[in-house]
Amino acid sequence: MKYQKDGEINKNQQTIQTVMRVHKHKDNRQKELHKILTDWIIDDLQPLYVIQSPSFRRLISELDPAFIMLDEKGIKKVIGNSYNYILPALIKKIKLEAKNVLLTTDM
């Protein structure tokens, strides 16, 4: 705290607590970050439990303290919504453009 000459506390002076306070992201930014995290999990074939790792959570917290991490259920919901959004377009594209389709699966 900074004191004025008369001994009163200067109320305009910022404290360490106010300077260091983490401000929450707006909803659209939070959703964008959730999508980026989900894209990384999907693109790099990461297991969903990676988001439960304390070291991963610490990394994310250090990189962006305002980011609220989704839990596994939240990630699954984002993946499900993405799947439901893209599936009709994918089916349409296959019907219009594909001459042959080869499917494989890992069991």
PDB file of N, CA and C in Angstrom:
ATOM      1  N   MET A   1       0.828  -1.174   0.000  1.00  0.00           N
ATOM      2  CA  MET A   1       0.000   0.000   0.000  1.00  0.00           C
ATOM      3  C   MET A   1       0.878   1.244   0.000  1.00  0.00           C
ATOM      4  N   LYS A   2       0.381   2.233  -0.655  1.00  0.00           N
ATOM      5  CA  LYS A   2       1.112   3.498  -0.688  1.00  0.00           C
ATOM      6  C   LYS A   2       0.352   4.511   0.164  1.00  0.00           C
ATOM      7  N   TYR A   3       1.083   5.159   1.016  1.00  0.00           N
ATOM      8  CA  TYR A   3       0.481   6.147   1.907  1.00  0.00           C
ATOM      9  C   TYR A   3       0.739   7.551   1.382  1.00  0.00           C
ATOM     10  N   GLN A   4      -0.244   8.400   1.573  1.00  0.00           N
ATOM     11  CA  GLN A   4      -0.095   9.809   1.220  1.00  0.00           C
ATOM     12  C   GLN A   4       0.645  10.524   2.348  1.00  0.00           C
ATOM     13  N   LYS A   5       1.005  11.767   2.123  1.00  0.00           N
ATOM     14  CA  LYS A   5       1.754  12.539   3.125  1.00  0.00           C
ATOM     15  C   LYS A   5       0.993  12.673   4.436  1.00  0.00           C
ATOM     16  N   ASP A   6      -0.347  12.692   4.365  1.00  0.00           N
ATOM     17  CA  ASP A   6      -1.130  12.850   5.592  1.00  0.00           C
ATOM     18  C   ASP A   6      -1.364  11.523   6.313  1.00  0.00           C
ATOM     19  N   GLY A   7      -0.765  10.446   5.811  1.00  0.00           N
ATOM     20  CA  GLY A   7      -0.894   9.140   6.460  1.00  0.00           C
ATOM     21  C   GLY A   7      -2.063   8.311   5.963  1.00  0.00           C
ATOM     22  N   GLU A   8      -2.890   8.875   5.117  1.00  0.00           N
ATOM     23  CA  GLU A   8      -4.022   8.137   4.562  1.00  0.00           C
ATOM     24  C   GLU A   8      -3.537   7.199   3.449  1.00  0.00           C
ATOM     25  N   ILE A   9      -4.276   6.104   3.261  1.00  0.00           N
ATOM     26  CA  ILE A   9      -3.940   5.152   2.197  1.00  0.00           C
ATOM     27  C   ILE A   9      -4.394   5.733   0.862  1.00  0.00           C
ATOM     28  N   ASN A  10      -3.520   5.650  -0.127  1.00  0.00           N
ATOM     29  CA  ASN A  10      -3.852   6.096  -1.481  1.00  0.00           C
ATOM     30  C   ASN A  10      -4.729   5.026  -2.123  1.00  0.00           C
ATOM     31  N   LYS A  11      -6.007   5.312  -2.277  1.00  0.00           N
ATOM     32  CA  LYS A  11      -6.955   4.320  -2.803  1.00  0.00           C
ATOM     33  C   LYS A  11      -6.832   4.140  -4.313  1.00  0.00           C
ATOM     34  N   ASN A  12      -6.140   5.034  -4.989  1.00  0.00           N
ATOM     35  CA  ASN A  12      -5.940   4.912  -6.434  1.00  0.00           C
ATOM     36  C   ASN A  12      -4.760   4.012  -6.770  1.00  0.00           C
ATOM     37  N   GLN A  13      -3.933   3.727  -5.797  1.00  0.00           N
ATOM     38  CA  GLN A  13      -2.757   2.875  -6.002  1.00  0.00           C
ATOM     39  C   GLN A  13      -3.202   1.426  -6.151  1.00  0.00           C
ATOM     40  N   GLN A  14      -2.755   0.769  -7.207  1.00  0.00           N
ATOM     41  CA  GLN A  14      -3.085  -0.639  -7.379  1.00  0.00           C
ATOM     42  C   GLN A  14      -2.269  -1.476  -6.409  1.00  0.00           C
ATOM     43  N   THR A  15      -2.896  -2.543  -5.925  1.00  0.00           N
ATOM     44  CA  THR A  15      -2.189  -3.475  -5.047  1.00  0.00           C
ATOM     45  C   THR A  15      -1.669  -4.633  -5.884  1.00  0.00           C
ATOM     46  N   ILE A  16      -0.792  -5.414  -5.306  1.00  0.00           N
ATOM     47  CA  ILE A  16      -0.272  -6.599  -5.999  1.00  0.00           C
ATOM     48  C   ILE A  16      -1.420  -7.525  -6.361  1.00  0.00           C
ATOM     49  N   GLN A  17      -2.391  -7.676  -5.468  1.00  0.00           N
ATOM     50  CA  GLN A  17      -3.517  -8.574  -5.724  1.00  0.00           C
ATOM     51  C   GLN A  17      -4.329  -8.136  -6.947  1.00  0.00           C
ATOM     52  N   THR A  18      -4.527  -6.828  -7.110  1.00  0.00           N
ATOM     53  CA  THR A  18      -5.313  -6.382  -8.262  1.00  0.00           C
ATOM     54  C   THR A  18      -4.518  -6.461  -9.554  1.00  0.00           C
ATOM     55  N   VAL A  19      -3.227  -6.237  -9.471  1.00  0.00           N
ATOM     56  CA  VAL A  19      -2.386  -6.317 -10.667  1.00  0.00           C
ATOM     57  C   VAL A  19      -2.261  -7.761 -11.132  1.00  0.00           C
ATOM     58  N   MET A  20      -2.128  -8.689 -10.198  1.00  0.00           N
ATOM     59  CA  MET A  20      -1.888 -10.091 -10.530  1.00  0.00           C
ATOM     60  C   MET A  20      -3.176 -10.883 -10.763  1.00  0.00           C
ATOM     61  N   ARG A  21      -4.321 -10.263 -10.584  1.00  0.00           N
ATOM     62  CA  ARG A  21      -5.586 -10.974 -10.747  1.00  0.00           C
ATOM     63  C   ARG A  21      -5.732 -11.458 -12.188  1.00  0.00           C
ATOM     64  N   VAL A  22      -6.167 -12.682 -12.347  1.00  0.00           N
ATOM     65  CA  VAL A  22      -6.384 -13.246 -13.676  1.00  0.00           C
ATOM     66  C   VAL A  22      -7.810 -12.923 -14.094  1.00  0.00           C
ATOM     67  N   HIS A  23      -7.945 -12.308 -15.238  1.00  0.00           N
ATOM     68  CA  HIS A  23      -9.267 -11.970 -15.748  1.00  0.00           C
ATOM     69  C   HIS A  23      -9.753 -13.089 -16.656  1.00  0.00           C
ATOM     70  N   LYS A  24     -10.995 -13.454 -16.471  1.00  0.00           N
ATOM     71  CA  LYS A  24     -11.603 -14.533 -17.223  1.00  0.00           C
ATOM     72  C   LYS A  24     -11.739 -14.154 -18.703  1.00  0.00           C
ATOM     73  N   HIS A  25     -11.564 -15.157 -19.583  1.00  0.00           N
ATOM     74  CA  HIS A  25     -11.789 -14.925 -21.016  1.00  0.00           C
ATOM     75  C   HIS A  25     -13.275 -14.743 -21.277  1.00  0.00           C
ATOM     76  N   LYS A  26     -13.584 -14.018 -22.330  1.00  0.00           N
ATOM     77  CA  LYS A  26     -14.971 -13.927 -22.785  1.00  0.00           C
ATOM     78  C   LYS A  26     -15.361 -15.284 -23.361  1.00  0.00           C
ATOM     79  N   ASP A  27     -16.679 -15.544 -23.408  1.00  0.00           N
ATOM     80  CA  ASP A  27     -17.170 -16.856 -23.839  1.00  0.00           C
ATOM     81  C   ASP A  27     -16.671 -17.262 -25.216  1.00  0.00           C
ATOM     82  N   ASN A  28     -16.664 -16.320 -26.176  1.00  0.00           N
ATOM     83  CA  ASN A  28     -16.235 -16.692 -27.529  1.00  0.00           C
ATOM     84  C   ASN A  28     -14.759 -17.087 -27.554  1.00  0.00           C
ATOM     85  N   ARG A  29     -13.924 -16.421 -26.761  1.00  0.00           N
ATOM     86  CA  ARG A  29     -12.496 -16.781 -26.698  1.00  0.00           C
ATOM     87  C   ARG A  29     -12.320 -18.130 -26.001  1.00  0.00           C
ATOM     88  N   GLN A  30     -13.091 -18.354 -24.943  1.00  0.00           N
ATOM     89  CA  GLN A  30     -13.023 -19.622 -24.222  1.00  0.00           C
ATOM     90  C   GLN A  30     -13.411 -20.775 -25.156  1.00  0.00           C
ATOM     91  N   LYS A  31     -14.468 -20.593 -25.939  1.00  0.00           N
ATOM     92  CA  LYS A  31     -14.906 -21.627 -26.885  1.00  0.00           C
ATOM     93  C   LYS A  31     -13.849 -21.869 -27.958  1.00  0.00           C
ATOM     94  N   GLU A  32     -13.231 -20.793 -28.426  1.00  0.00           N
ATOM     95  CA  GLU A  32     -12.166 -20.926 -29.426  1.00  0.00           C
ATOM     96  C   GLU A  32     -11.006 -21.753 -28.860  1.00  0.00           C
ATOM     97  N   LEU A  33     -10.625 -21.490 -27.626  1.00  0.00           N
ATOM     98  CA  LEU A  33      -9.540 -22.251 -26.995  1.00  0.00           C
ATOM     99  C   LEU A  33      -9.938 -23.709 -26.770  1.00  0.00           C
ATOM    100  N   HIS A  34     -11.201 -23.957 -26.419  1.00  0.00           N
ATOM    101  CA  HIS A  34     -11.676 -25.340 -26.277  1.00  0.00           C
ATOM    102  C   HIS A  34     -11.563 -26.076 -27.612  1.00  0.00           C
ATOM    103  N   LYS A  35     -11.924 -25.387 -28.695  1.00  0.00           N
ATOM    104  CA  LYS A  35     -11.832 -26.011 -30.023  1.00  0.00           C
ATOM    105  C   LYS A  35     -10.382 -26.302 -30.384  1.00  0.00           C
ATOM    106  N   ILE A  36      -9.481 -25.378 -30.087  1.00  0.00           N
ATOM    107  CA  ILE A  36      -8.060 -25.594 -30.380  1.00  0.00           C
ATOM    108  C   ILE A  36      -7.534 -26.793 -29.600  1.00  0.00           C
ATOM    109  N   LEU A  37      -7.900 -26.891 -28.328  1.00  0.00           N
ATOM    110  CA  LEU A  37      -7.489 -28.036 -27.507  1.00  0.00           C
ATOM    111  C   LEU A  37      -8.045 -29.336 -28.082  1.00  0.00           C
ATOM    112  N   THR A  38      -9.324 -29.324 -28.441  1.00  0.00           N
ATOM    113  CA  THR A  38      -9.961 -30.520 -29.001  1.00  0.00           C
ATOM    114  C   THR A  38      -9.331 -30.896 -30.338  1.00  0.00           C
ATOM    115  N   ASP A  39      -9.055 -29.922 -31.188  1.00  0.00           N
ATOM    116  CA  ASP A  39      -8.393 -30.198 -32.467  1.00  0.00           C
ATOM    117  C   ASP A  39      -7.038 -30.858 -32.244  1.00  0.00           C
ATOM    118  N   TRP A  40      -6.291 -30.377 -31.254  1.00  0.00           N
ATOM    119  CA  TRP A  40      -4.982 -30.975 -30.946  1.00  0.00           C
ATOM    120  C   TRP A  40      -5.147 -32.431 -30.521  1.00  0.00           C
ATOM    121  N   ILE A  41      -6.130 -32.703 -29.673  1.00  0.00           N
ATOM    122  CA  ILE A  41      -6.368 -34.080 -29.216  1.00  0.00           C
ATOM    123  C   ILE A  41      -6.696 -34.974 -30.403  1.00  0.00           C
ATOM    124  N   ILE A  42      -7.568 -34.507 -31.288  1.00  0.00           N
ATOM    125  CA  ILE A  42      -7.985 -35.307 -32.449  1.00  0.00           C
ATOM    126  C   ILE A  42      -6.854 -35.441 -33.463  1.00  0.00           C
ATOM    127  N   ASP A  43      -6.252 -34.329 -33.863  1.00  0.00           N
ATOM    128  CA  ASP A  43      -5.228 -34.340 -34.912  1.00  0.00           C
ATOM    129  C   ASP A  43      -4.002 -35.167 -34.526  1.00  0.00           C
ATOM    130  N   ASP A  44      -3.616 -35.103 -33.264  1.00  0.00           N
ATOM    131  CA  ASP A  44      -2.418 -35.822 -32.817  1.00  0.00           C
ATOM    132  C   ASP A  44      -2.734 -37.154 -32.147  1.00  0.00           C
ATOM    133  N   LEU A  45      -4.007 -37.578 -32.250  1.00  0.00           N
ATOM    134  CA  LEU A  45      -4.444 -38.862 -31.691  1.00  0.00           C
ATOM    135  C   LEU A  45      -4.072 -39.001 -30.209  1.00  0.00           C
ATOM    136  N   GLN A  46      -4.276 -37.924 -29.466  1.00  0.00           N
ATOM    137  CA  GLN A  46      -3.988 -37.946 -28.034  1.00  0.00           C
ATOM    138  C   GLN A  46      -5.118 -38.674 -27.303  1.00  0.00           C
ATOM    139  N   PRO A  47      -4.793 -39.425 -26.278  1.00  0.00           N
ATOM    140  CA  PRO A  47      -5.857 -40.040 -25.471  1.00  0.00           C
ATOM    141  C   PRO A  47      -6.577 -38.950 -24.673  1.00  0.00           C
ATOM    142  N   LEU A  48      -7.861 -39.155 -24.416  1.00  0.00           N
ATOM    143  CA  LEU A  48      -8.627 -38.141 -23.700  1.00  0.00           C
ATOM    144  C   LEU A  48      -8.108 -37.903 -22.290  1.00  0.00           C
ATOM    145  N   TYR A  49      -7.514 -38.914 -21.698  1.00  0.00           N
ATOM    146  CA  TYR A  49      -7.036 -38.746 -20.323  1.00  0.00           C
ATOM    147  C   TYR A  49      -5.841 -37.798 -20.227  1.00  0.00           C
ATOM    148  N   VAL A  50      -5.291 -37.363 -21.355  1.00  0.00           N
ATOM    149  CA  VAL A  50      -4.167 -36.422 -21.319  1.00  0.00           C
ATOM    150  C   VAL A  50      -4.566 -35.135 -20.587  1.00  0.00           C
ATOM    151  N   ILE A  51      -5.831 -34.752 -20.672  1.00  0.00           N
ATOM    152  CA  ILE A  51      -6.261 -33.514 -20.017  1.00  0.00           C
ATOM    153  C   ILE A  51      -6.365 -33.663 -18.507  1.00  0.00           C
ATOM    154  N   GLN A  52      -6.291 -34.889 -18.004  1.00  0.00           N
ATOM    155  CA  GLN A  52      -6.319 -35.116 -16.561  1.00  0.00           C
ATOM    156  C   GLN A  52      -4.919 -35.095 -15.961  1.00  0.00           C
ATOM    157  N   SER A  53      -3.912 -35.105 -16.790  1.00  0.00           N
ATOM    158  CA  SER A  53      -2.532 -35.126 -16.320  1.00  0.00           C
ATOM    159  C   SER A  53      -2.206 -33.835 -15.568  1.00  0.00           C
ATOM    160  N   PRO A  54      -1.721 -33.952 -14.330  1.00  0.00           N
ATOM    161  CA  PRO A  54      -1.360 -32.746 -13.574  1.00  0.00           C
ATOM    162  C   PRO A  54      -0.301 -31.893 -14.280  1.00  0.00           C
ATOM    163  N   SER A  55       0.657 -32.539 -14.928  1.00  0.00           N
ATOM    164  CA  SER A  55       1.696 -31.753 -15.606  1.00  0.00           C
ATOM    165  C   SER A  55       1.127 -31.028 -16.830  1.00  0.00           C
ATOM    166  N   PHE A  56       0.185 -31.643 -17.542  1.00  0.00           N
ATOM    167  CA  PHE A  56      -0.456 -30.981 -18.678  1.00  0.00           C
ATOM    168  C   PHE A  56      -1.283 -29.785 -18.196  1.00  0.00           C
ATOM    169  N   ARG A  57      -2.041 -29.994 -17.129  1.00  0.00           N
ATOM    170  CA  ARG A  57      -2.851 -28.910 -16.566  1.00  0.00           C
ATOM    171  C   ARG A  57      -1.970 -27.756 -16.078  1.00  0.00           C
ATOM    172  N   ARG A  58      -0.822 -28.092 -15.498  1.00  0.00           N
ATOM    173  CA  ARG A  58       0.111 -27.064 -15.038  1.00  0.00           C
ATOM    174  C   ARG A  58       0.669 -26.288 -16.234  1.00  0.00           C
ATOM    175  N   LEU A  59       0.999 -27.011 -17.311  1.00  0.00           N
ATOM    176  CA  LEU A  59       1.495 -26.369 -18.528  1.00  0.00           C
ATOM    177  C   LEU A  59       0.466 -25.378 -19.070  1.00  0.00           C
ATOM    178  N   ILE A  60      -0.769 -25.828 -19.205  1.00  0.00           N
ATOM    179  CA  ILE A  60      -1.829 -24.968 -19.728  1.00  0.00           C
ATOM    180  C   ILE A  60      -2.039 -23.760 -18.813  1.00  0.00           C
ATOM    181  N   SER A  61      -2.015 -23.997 -17.518  1.00  0.00           N
ATOM    182  CA  SER A  61      -2.203 -22.914 -16.552  1.00  0.00           C
ATOM    183  C   SER A  61      -1.089 -21.875 -16.644  1.00  0.00           C
ATOM    184  N   GLU A  62       0.132 -22.333 -16.863  1.00  0.00           N
ATOM    185  CA  GLU A  62       1.255 -21.400 -17.005  1.00  0.00           C
ATOM    186  C   GLU A  62       1.172 -20.628 -18.317  1.00  0.00           C
ATOM    187  N   LEU A  63       0.739 -21.295 -19.380  1.00  0.00           N
ATOM    188  CA  LEU A  63       0.632 -20.636 -20.681  1.00  0.00           C
ATOM    189  C   LEU A  63      -0.508 -19.623 -20.713  1.00  0.00           C
ATOM    190  N   ASP A  64      -1.628 -19.994 -20.075  1.00  0.00           N
ATOM    191  CA  ASP A  64      -2.793 -19.106 -20.062  1.00  0.00           C
ATOM    192  C   ASP A  64      -3.600 -19.336 -18.791  1.00  0.00           C
ATOM    193  N   PRO A  65      -3.309 -18.597 -17.745  1.00  0.00           N
ATOM    194  CA  PRO A  65      -3.999 -18.792 -16.465  1.00  0.00           C
ATOM    195  C   PRO A  65      -5.509 -18.552 -16.534  1.00  0.00           C
ATOM    196  N   ALA A  66      -5.980 -17.812 -17.516  1.00  0.00           N
ATOM    197  CA  ALA A  66      -7.407 -17.511 -17.619  1.00  0.00           C
ATOM    198  C   ALA A  66      -8.192 -18.610 -18.329  1.00  0.00           C
ATOM    199  N   PHE A  67      -7.498 -19.545 -18.958  1.00  0.00           N
ATOM    200  CA  PHE A  67      -8.178 -20.613 -19.693  1.00  0.00           C
ATOM    201  C   PHE A  67      -8.774 -21.611 -18.718  1.00  0.00           C
ATOM    202  N   ILE A  68     -10.072 -21.854 -18.849  1.00  0.00           N
ATOM    203  CA  ILE A  68     -10.749 -22.845 -18.017  1.00  0.00           C
ATOM    204  C   ILE A  68     -10.776 -24.145 -18.800  1.00  0.00           C
ATOM    205  N   MET A  69     -10.033 -25.123 -18.308  1.00  0.00           N
ATOM    206  CA  MET A  69      -9.872 -26.406 -18.987  1.00  0.00           C
ATOM    207  C   MET A  69     -11.167 -27.217 -18.929  1.00  0.00           C
ATOM    208  N   LEU A  70     -11.513 -27.819 -20.041  1.00  0.00           N
ATOM    209  CA  LEU A  70     -12.638 -28.745 -20.063  1.00  0.00           C
ATOM    210  C   LEU A  70     -12.241 -30.046 -19.382  1.00  0.00           C
ATOM    211  N   ASP A  71     -13.225 -30.728 -18.821  1.00  0.00           N
ATOM    212  CA  ASP A  71     -12.970 -32.068 -18.316  1.00  0.00           C
ATOM    213  C   ASP A  71     -13.205 -33.061 -19.460  1.00  0.00           C
ATOM    214  N   GLU A  72     -13.012 -34.336 -19.184  1.00  0.00           N
ATOM    215  CA  GLU A  72     -13.146 -35.355 -20.238  1.00  0.00           C
ATOM    216  C   GLU A  72     -14.550 -35.351 -20.840  1.00  0.00           C
ATOM    217  N   LYS A  73     -15.558 -35.179 -20.000  1.00  0.00           N
ATOM    218  CA  LYS A  73     -16.943 -35.139 -20.482  1.00  0.00           C
ATOM    219  C   LYS A  73     -17.147 -33.951 -21.434  1.00  0.00           C
ATOM    220  N   GLY A  74     -16.576 -32.806 -21.099  1.00  0.00           N
ATOM    221  CA  GLY A  74     -16.688 -31.623 -21.947  1.00  0.00           C
ATOM    222  C   GLY A  74     -16.002 -31.806 -23.289  1.00  0.00           C
ATOM    223  N   ILE A  75     -14.813 -32.435 -23.269  1.00  0.00           N
ATOM    224  CA  ILE A  75     -14.088 -32.713 -24.523  1.00  0.00           C
ATOM    225  C   ILE A  75     -14.911 -33.655 -25.395  1.00  0.00           C
ATOM    226  N   LYS A  76     -15.491 -34.690 -24.781  1.00  0.00           N
ATOM    227  CA  LYS A  76     -16.320 -35.635 -25.542  1.00  0.00           C
ATOM    228  C   LYS A  76     -17.511 -34.920 -26.181  1.00  0.00           C
ATOM    229  N   LYS A  77     -18.080 -33.961 -25.465  1.00  0.00           N
ATOM    230  CA  LYS A  77     -19.214 -33.204 -26.003  1.00  0.00           C
ATOM    231  C   LYS A  77     -18.784 -32.374 -27.212  1.00  0.00           C
ATOM    232  N   VAL A  78     -17.639 -31.716 -27.126  1.00  0.00           N
ATOM    233  CA  VAL A  78     -17.133 -30.918 -28.251  1.00  0.00           C
ATOM    234  C   VAL A  78     -16.857 -31.823 -29.452  1.00  0.00           C
ATOM    235  N   ILE A  79     -16.244 -32.984 -29.208  1.00  0.00           N
ATOM    236  CA  ILE A  79     -15.964 -33.934 -30.294  1.00  0.00           C
ATOM    237  C   ILE A  79     -17.272 -34.419 -30.912  1.00  0.00           C
ATOM    238  N   GLY A  80     -18.252 -34.750 -30.074  1.00  0.00           N
ATOM    239  CA  GLY A  80     -19.557 -35.204 -30.573  1.00  0.00           C
ATOM    240  C   GLY A  80     -20.251 -34.143 -31.410  1.00  0.00           C
ATOM    241  N   ASN A  81     -20.211 -32.905 -30.949  1.00  0.00           N
ATOM    242  CA  ASN A  81     -20.821 -31.808 -31.711  1.00  0.00           C
ATOM    243  C   ASN A  81     -20.122 -31.614 -33.053  1.00  0.00           C
ATOM    244  N   SER A  82     -18.802 -31.714 -33.061  1.00  0.00           N
ATOM    245  CA  SER A  82     -18.035 -31.584 -34.309  1.00  0.00           C
ATOM    246  C   SER A  82     -18.396 -32.708 -35.273  1.00  0.00           C
ATOM    247  N   TYR A  83     -18.495 -33.917 -34.738  1.00  0.00           N
ATOM    248  CA  TYR A  83     -18.849 -35.088 -35.550  1.00  0.00           C
ATOM    249  C   TYR A  83     -20.231 -34.885 -36.172  1.00  0.00           C
ATOM    250  N   ASN A  84     -21.204 -34.506 -35.350  1.00  0.00           N
ATOM    251  CA  ASN A  84     -22.573 -34.311 -35.846  1.00  0.00           C
ATOM    252  C   ASN A  84     -22.657 -33.183 -36.870  1.00  0.00           C
ATOM    253  N   TYR A  85     -21.793 -32.194 -36.749  1.00  0.00           N
ATOM    254  CA  TYR A  85     -21.778 -31.074 -37.686  1.00  0.00           C
ATOM    255  C   TYR A  85     -21.186 -31.483 -39.037  1.00  0.00           C
ATOM    256  N   ILE A  86     -20.101 -32.246 -39.008  1.00  0.00           N
ATOM    257  CA  ILE A  86     -19.360 -32.543 -40.237  1.00  0.00           C
ATOM    258  C   ILE A  86     -19.887 -33.780 -40.979  1.00  0.00           C
ATOM    259  N   LEU A  87     -20.529 -34.710 -40.279  1.00  0.00           N
ATOM    260  CA  LEU A  87     -20.959 -35.966 -40.903  1.00  0.00           C
ATOM    261  C   LEU A  87     -21.858 -35.762 -42.124  1.00  0.00           C
ATOM    262  N   PRO A  88     -22.930 -34.964 -42.057  1.00  0.00           N
ATOM    263  CA  PRO A  88     -23.769 -34.788 -43.256  1.00  0.00           C
ATOM    264  C   PRO A  88     -22.991 -34.227 -44.452  1.00  0.00           C
ATOM    265  N   ALA A  89     -22.102 -33.292 -44.224  1.00  0.00           N
ATOM    266  CA  ALA A  89     -21.301 -32.725 -45.317  1.00  0.00           C
ATOM    267  C   ALA A  89     -20.361 -33.778 -45.898  1.00  0.00           C
ATOM    268  N   LEU A  90     -19.796 -34.613 -45.040  1.00  0.00           N
ATOM    269  CA  LEU A  90     -18.900 -35.676 -45.500  1.00  0.00           C
ATOM    270  C   LEU A  90     -19.659 -36.703 -46.335  1.00  0.00           C
ATOM    271  N   ILE A  91     -20.832 -37.096 -45.885  1.00  0.00           N
ATOM    272  CA  ILE A  91     -21.651 -38.056 -46.638  1.00  0.00           C
ATOM    273  C   ILE A  91     -22.019 -37.478 -48.004  1.00  0.00           C
ATOM    274  N   LYS A  92     -22.410 -36.216 -48.029  1.00  0.00           N
ATOM    275  CA  LYS A  92     -22.763 -35.561 -49.292  1.00  0.00           C
ATOM    276  C   LYS A  92     -21.564 -35.531 -50.240  1.00  0.00           C
ATOM    277  N   LYS A  93     -20.399 -35.179 -49.710  1.00  0.00           N
ATOM    278  CA  LYS A  93     -19.186 -35.114 -50.534  1.00  0.00           C
ATOM    279  C   LYS A  93     -18.832 -36.494 -51.096  1.00  0.00           C
ATOM    280  N   ILE A  94     -18.951 -37.527 -50.280  1.00  0.00           N
ATOM    281  CA  ILE A  94     -18.651 -38.892 -50.741  1.00  0.00           C
ATOM    282  C   ILE A  94     -19.622 -39.297 -51.844  1.00  0.00           C
ATOM    283  N   LYS A  95     -20.903 -39.020 -51.651  1.00  0.00           N
ATOM    284  CA  LYS A  95     -21.909 -39.382 -52.658  1.00  0.00           C
ATOM    285  C   LYS A  95     -21.662 -38.677 -53.992  1.00  0.00           C
ATOM    286  N   LEU A  96     -21.244 -37.425 -53.932  1.00  0.00           N
ATOM    287  CA  LEU A  96     -21.044 -36.649 -55.153  1.00  0.00           C
ATOM    288  C   LEU A  96     -19.720 -36.937 -55.852  1.00  0.00           C
ATOM    289  N   GLU A  97     -18.669 -37.206 -55.097  1.00  0.00           N
ATOM    290  CA  GLU A  97     -17.336 -37.241 -55.679  1.00  0.00           C
ATOM    291  C   GLU A  97     -16.639 -38.596 -55.671  1.00  0.00           C
ATOM    292  N   ALA A  98     -17.027 -39.479 -54.792  1.00  0.00           N
ATOM    293  CA  ALA A  98     -16.266 -40.725 -54.645  1.00  0.00           C
ATOM    294  C   ALA A  98     -16.668 -41.750 -55.700  1.00  0.00           C
ATOM    295  N   LYS A  99     -15.647 -42.370 -56.296  1.00  0.00           N
ATOM    296  CA  LYS A  99     -15.887 -43.477 -57.212  1.00  0.00           C
ATOM    297  C   LYS A  99     -15.736 -44.792 -56.458  1.00  0.00           C
ATOM    298  N   ASN A 100     -14.760 -44.835 -55.578  1.00  0.00           N
ATOM    299  CA  ASN A 100     -14.520 -46.001 -54.730  1.00  0.00           C
ATOM    300  C   ASN A 100     -14.257 -45.513 -53.310  1.00  0.00           C
ATOM    301  N   VAL A 101     -14.683 -46.316 -52.350  1.00  0.00           N
ATOM    302  CA  VAL A 101     -14.442 -45.981 -50.948  1.00  0.00           C
ATOM    303  C   VAL A 101     -13.832 -47.191 -50.271  1.00  0.00           C
ATOM    304  N   LEU A 102     -12.741 -46.973 -49.562  1.00  0.00           N
ATOM    305  CA  LEU A 102     -12.071 -48.037 -48.824  1.00  0.00           C
ATOM    306  C   LEU A 102     -12.062 -47.645 -47.354  1.00  0.00           C
ATOM    307  N   LEU A 103     -12.630 -48.489 -46.519  1.00  0.00           N
ATOM    308  CA  LEU A 103     -12.686 -48.216 -45.087  1.00  0.00           C
ATOM    309  C   LEU A 103     -11.827 -49.218 -44.341  1.00  0.00           C
ATOM    310  N   THR A 104     -11.119 -48.739 -43.346  1.00  0.00           N
ATOM    311  CA  THR A 104     -10.348 -49.625 -42.473  1.00  0.00           C
ATOM    312  C   THR A 104     -10.667 -49.270 -41.030  1.00  0.00           C
ATOM    313  N   THR A 105     -10.385 -50.186 -40.146  1.00  0.00           N
ATOM    314  CA  THR A 105     -10.611 -49.935 -38.727  1.00  0.00           C
ATOM    315  C   THR A 105      -9.583 -50.682 -37.897  1.00  0.00           C
ATOM    316  N   ASP A 106      -9.272 -50.143 -36.760  1.00  0.00           N
ATOM    317  CA  ASP A 106      -8.401 -50.820 -35.803  1.00  0.00           C
ATOM    318  C   ASP A 106      -9.277 -51.379 -34.700  1.00  0.00           C
ATOM    319  N   MET A 107      -9.051 -52.608 -34.378  1.00  0.00           N
ATOM    320  CA  MET A 107      -9.842 -53.229 -33.305  1.00  0.00           C
ATOM    321  C   MET A 107      -8.961 -53.612 -32.154  1.00  0.00           C
TER     322      MET A 107
END
